[in-house]
Amino acid sequence: MSNYNIQEMIQKNKSNKGAGFEKLIPVILLIITSISVLATIGILYTLISQSLEFFNRESFVQFFTSATWQPYSSEPEFGIWALVMGTLKVVVIATIFAVPIGLGAAIYLSEYASERAKKIIKPILEVLAGIPTVVYGFFAINFVTPFLQSLYSGISLYNAVSAGLVVGIMIIPMIASLSEDAMSSVPNSTREGSLGLGATKLETTFKVVLPAAISGIIASVVLAVSRAIGETMIVSIAAGSTPNASLDITSSLQTMTGFIVQITSGDAAYGSSLYFSLFAVGMTLFLFTFVMNIISQWVSKRFREEY
Amino acid sequence: MQLIDKNLIAKKRSGRLTFNQIMKWLFFLCTMIGLVVLITLIVDTLSDAIGYLNLDFLTSFSSSRVEDAGFYGAIIGSIWLMVVTVPVAIFVSVATALYLEEYAPKNRVTDFIKVNISNLAGVPSVVFGLLGLAMFVRAMAMGNSVLAAGLTLALMILPVIVVSSQESIRSVPSTVREASIGMGATKWQTVSRIILPAAIPGIITGIILAVSRAIGETAPLVVIGVPTTLLVTPDSVLDSFQAMPMQIYAWIKMPQEEFQYIAASGIIVLLVILLLMNSLAIFIRNKFSTRY
């Protein structure tokens, strides 16, 4: 026992138990990590290569300038603006509806609510955020649309208002919880300073907390808008399938995502222009959301207040 | 010289306080809208589902006849789907999170990977569907199989699990880490025996929430072309299958009024499953999370 040196034992164990294995771990992990990069490359490659195939067959200029989307006619016309307008109509309605309510909820949670109220309300928002969008779609077509029709009979079964409102409901939890995070991270000392000077809670909120948290709030709104642009099931169910670039919000329309779903749930013959148009639309959609996400990240970095 | 006009302040005070109270209630109302919508949605769906949601519905296959239509194939199909999605997503995401938090050097490559993951989180699910369609279904010739759809969904929830795993690995205090290293443990021994066990409740919570998102996801399945009229359950991951959200969507799109009630029944089943999973996540978070 006594001639057994601990130092030797450690040395022996060290050399025995693969030092090579230890060095291999980061390499293995890096290889697995690269899968996420591969996913991005896969998305870009798919969208770009198949879109190029589409532009080989159909006019590039027409795609970006025309506002007529008639893929089924004998003289098909692919003008993305008809679909982009559809998406924008829904997104604008959703944003107008969701931003004030989401921010109001965030202000209540961050500035007014007691800890107990927060404990009850936040899980409700989480549940709301976890509801599948196909369920929201069902809610839109079976509850919101009939309700709107009972208010104003000029609204057709498929319309932008109903889809927009429900997409808005979907993004409210996101705006509320991300903005609340931003506002909660404003230190209490600034709040107390304002209150100490005699400002009411409301004045403190609007003149001290909101300006300090503005980068996080804007980032959350932009992210929510990006989510609304990419939302698929609600608009496929409740907005209809009539691509048009009109500003009418009471009649049927089609969004970019709605088109992709309509074509893929039917049979787009593999190799047809219609099939490749999916990817050109997907590419446009991807660019929209990508730009929004970049803006969101940039805003939250660039205008962050450091305390 | 009087700097403060007390009369003016007194005059304005009650107005300011009232306004504060009014706005407080307005903000409260905004918060309650979520609750109102949730209750309306559930009550509306339940009232449609009553009378159609029974044991027959849970045990029979889908059918073009309302009275025969069931959810069995879709439930089994969704389970199959998760059998592919969950292990793949967990394996890749946890390894990625471990790498980024414990091993990654601070350089441009690491920054690029991080930016890439946060961008991947913002890609619409329907675009993941297009990736699945072109890559898995066509290029790799998997067809509309469980495998193709499962891998697509795994890629879709990957960023969600990575971010939540990163957060819970980060929350393991460095003192624990240093103690382990100080005892002579190697880096991997520390990571696998100390850090990972300490972070596991947070990681599992993130996984459950991500998986409940994957179960309810419809758009990628539509794009991949998951069928809605099968009368068999899959025997292997290379068979085609049905899925719950896809089936619900198909029923909503049916012209006959009665199928709306069938869709509502499907939604109730789906929501109950999601609710159970969410409760499990909250339970694990509260029960096992260690505070340092």
Short mmCIF file of C-alpha atoms in Angstrom, two decimals, chain A residues 17 21-22 25-26 29-30 32-33 35-37 39-40 42-43 45-47 50 100-101 104-105 107-109 112 121 124 126-128 130-139 141-143 169 172 198-203 206 226 230 232-233 236-237 257 260-261 264-265 268 270 275 278-279 282 285-286 289-290 293-294 297, chain B residues 16-17 19-20 23-24 27-28 30-35 37-38 40-41 44-45 48 91-92 95-96 98-100 103 112-113 115-120 122-128 130-131 133-135 138 155 158 186-189 212 216-219 222-223 225 245 248-249 252-253 260 263-264 267 270-271 274-275 282 285:
data_model
loop_
_atom_site.label_atom_id
_atom_site.label_comp_id
_atom_site.label_asym_id
_atom_site.label_seq_id
_atom_site.Cartn_x
_atom_site.Cartn_y
_atom_site.Cartn_z
CA LYS A 17 -8.62 6.83 -19.75
CA PHE A 21 -11.59 10.70 -26.07
CA GLU A 22 -11.57 13.92 -24.14
CA ILE A 25 -15.77 15.34 -27.57
CA PRO A 26 -15.70 18.94 -28.82
CA LEU A 29 -20.32 18.09 -30.61
CA LEU A 30 -19.25 20.58 -33.28
CA ILE A 32 -23.69 17.72 -34.44
CA THR A 33 -23.95 21.48 -34.01
CA ILE A 35 -26.61 20.25 -38.41
CA SER A 36 -28.36 23.50 -37.55
CA VAL A 37 -26.18 25.30 -40.07
CA ALA A 39 -30.62 23.12 -42.03
CA THR A 40 -30.24 26.76 -42.99
CA GLY A 42 -30.70 23.24 -46.93
CA ILE A 43 -33.51 25.78 -46.77
CA TYR A 45 -30.43 25.78 -51.35
CA THR A 46 -33.92 24.33 -51.78
CA LEU A 47 -35.61 27.69 -52.13
CA GLN A 50 -36.16 25.47 -57.18
CA PRO A 100 -52.16 47.94 -28.36
CA ILE A 101 -53.63 44.97 -26.54
CA GLY A 104 -51.45 47.06 -22.58
CA ALA A 105 -51.16 43.56 -21.16
CA ILE A 107 -47.72 47.24 -19.04
CA TYR A 108 -50.29 45.76 -16.69
CA LEU A 109 -48.14 42.72 -15.95
CA TYR A 112 -49.44 47.23 -12.07
CA ILE A 121 -52.13 35.47 -15.73
CA ILE A 124 -52.90 31.69 -19.25
CA GLU A 126 -48.56 30.56 -22.14
CA VAL A 127 -51.52 28.29 -22.83
CA LEU A 128 -52.83 30.79 -25.37
CA GLY A 130 -49.40 27.01 -27.16
CA ILE A 131 -52.70 26.55 -28.98
CA PRO A 132 -52.12 25.01 -32.43
CA THR A 133 -52.85 27.40 -35.27
CA VAL A 134 -55.23 24.95 -36.91
CA VAL A 135 -57.40 25.34 -33.79
CA TYR A 136 -57.30 29.12 -34.18
CA GLY A 137 -58.34 28.60 -37.79
CA PHE A 138 -61.37 26.62 -36.66
CA PHE A 139 -62.19 29.39 -34.18
CA ILE A 141 -64.22 30.31 -39.40
CA ASN A 142 -66.74 28.96 -36.88
CA PHE A 143 -66.94 31.79 -34.38
CA ILE A 169 -55.00 36.99 -31.09
CA ILE A 172 -50.78 38.88 -28.52
CA GLY A 198 -44.31 62.96 -7.72
CA ALA A 199 -45.16 61.30 -11.02
CA THR A 200 -48.10 58.91 -11.08
CA LYS A 201 -47.57 55.28 -12.04
CA LEU A 202 -48.96 56.01 -15.48
CA GLU A 203 -46.62 58.94 -16.06
CA PHE A 206 -44.99 56.29 -20.28
CA SER A 226 -42.71 38.32 -38.75
CA GLY A 230 -45.43 33.33 -41.79
CA THR A 232 -50.27 29.59 -42.40
CA MET A 233 -53.21 27.61 -41.08
CA SER A 236 -55.64 29.00 -45.26
CA ILE A 237 -58.83 28.26 -43.35
CA THR A 257 -48.62 30.88 -47.10
CA ILE A 260 -48.43 27.09 -50.64
CA VAL A 261 -50.95 25.12 -48.59
CA THR A 264 -49.60 21.22 -51.78
CA SER A 265 -52.88 19.90 -50.36
CA ALA A 268 -49.31 19.93 -58.00
CA TYR A 270 -44.06 17.31 -59.75
CA TYR A 275 -44.88 22.99 -58.43
CA LEU A 278 -44.31 27.03 -54.56
CA PHE A 279 -40.63 27.63 -54.01
CA GLY A 282 -41.62 30.34 -50.38
CA LEU A 285 -41.98 34.63 -47.84
CA PHE A 286 -38.61 33.63 -46.43
CA THR A 289 -39.54 37.06 -42.46
CA PHE A 290 -35.74 37.01 -42.66
CA ASN A 293 -35.94 38.98 -37.92
CA ILE A 294 -32.73 40.81 -38.80
CA GLN A 297 -32.15 41.61 -33.73
CA ARG B 16 -53.81 62.83 -13.03
CA LEU B 17 -54.77 60.27 -10.42
CA PHE B 19 -56.41 59.12 -15.43
CA ASN B 20 -53.95 56.73 -13.81
CA MET B 23 -55.63 53.50 -17.62
CA LYS B 24 -54.89 50.86 -15.02
CA PHE B 27 -54.47 47.73 -19.15
CA PHE B 28 -56.19 45.14 -17.00
CA CYS B 30 -56.16 44.17 -22.31
CA THR B 31 -54.76 41.39 -20.15
CA MET B 32 -58.19 39.83 -19.71
CA ILE B 33 -58.86 39.70 -23.46
CA GLY B 34 -56.56 36.70 -23.67
CA LEU B 35 -58.55 34.89 -21.00
CA VAL B 37 -60.68 34.47 -25.98
CA LEU B 38 -59.40 31.27 -24.41
CA THR B 40 -64.76 31.49 -25.75
CA LEU B 41 -62.61 29.24 -27.90
CA ASP B 44 -67.41 27.20 -28.60
CA THR B 45 -65.42 24.11 -29.59
CA ASP B 48 -69.71 21.78 -31.23
CA PHE B 91 -30.03 14.45 -29.54
CA VAL B 92 -29.11 17.25 -31.91
CA ALA B 95 -25.47 18.38 -28.13
CA THR B 96 -25.64 21.79 -29.84
CA LEU B 98 -23.65 21.74 -24.76
CA TYR B 99 -21.19 22.68 -27.46
CA LEU B 100 -22.23 26.34 -27.51
CA TYR B 103 -16.91 24.03 -25.54
CA PHE B 112 -22.24 32.66 -36.87
CA ILE B 113 -23.72 29.46 -35.44
CA VAL B 115 -26.99 33.95 -35.28
CA ASN B 116 -27.91 31.06 -37.54
CA ILE B 117 -29.90 29.36 -34.79
CA SER B 118 -31.83 32.48 -33.87
CA ASN B 119 -32.65 33.03 -37.53
CA LEU B 120 -33.72 29.42 -37.91
CA GLY B 122 -37.80 32.75 -37.12
CA VAL B 123 -38.29 30.71 -40.28
CA PRO B 124 -42.03 30.08 -40.88
CA SER B 125 -43.06 26.47 -40.40
CA VAL B 126 -44.45 26.28 -43.93
CA VAL B 127 -40.93 26.96 -45.26
CA PHE B 128 -39.65 24.00 -43.24
CA LEU B 130 -40.93 23.13 -48.38
CA LEU B 131 -37.48 21.98 -47.20
CA LEU B 133 -40.81 18.33 -49.52
CA ALA B 134 -37.76 19.02 -51.67
CA MET B 135 -35.13 17.30 -49.51
CA ARG B 138 -38.26 14.10 -53.24
CA LEU B 155 -35.45 20.54 -37.64
CA LEU B 158 -34.45 22.30 -32.99
CA THR B 186 -11.97 16.11 -16.74
CA LYS B 187 -14.03 18.51 -18.80
CA TRP B 188 -16.30 15.79 -20.17
CA GLN B 189 -16.75 14.20 -16.75
CA SER B 212 -46.25 20.08 -27.85
CA GLY B 216 -50.03 20.69 -33.12
CA GLU B 217 -48.08 21.83 -36.17
CA THR B 218 -50.05 21.48 -39.38
CA ALA B 219 -48.45 23.51 -42.16
CA VAL B 222 -49.79 19.73 -45.47
CA VAL B 223 -46.80 20.68 -47.60
CA GLY B 225 -48.53 15.74 -48.35
CA PRO B 245 -53.72 18.44 -36.78
CA ILE B 248 -58.57 18.32 -38.15
CA TYR B 249 -57.63 20.61 -41.03
CA ILE B 252 -62.57 21.83 -41.33
CA LYS B 253 -62.21 22.03 -45.09
CA GLN B 260 -67.23 20.86 -38.36
CA ALA B 263 -63.27 18.65 -36.38
CA ALA B 264 -64.29 20.17 -33.03
CA ILE B 267 -59.60 19.65 -31.52
CA LEU B 270 -55.66 17.48 -29.33
CA LEU B 271 -56.11 20.24 -26.73
CA LEU B 274 -51.43 19.44 -25.19
CA LEU B 275 -52.83 20.50 -21.83
CA ILE B 282 -44.94 22.99 -15.38
CA ARG B 285 -40.23 22.84 -13.70
#
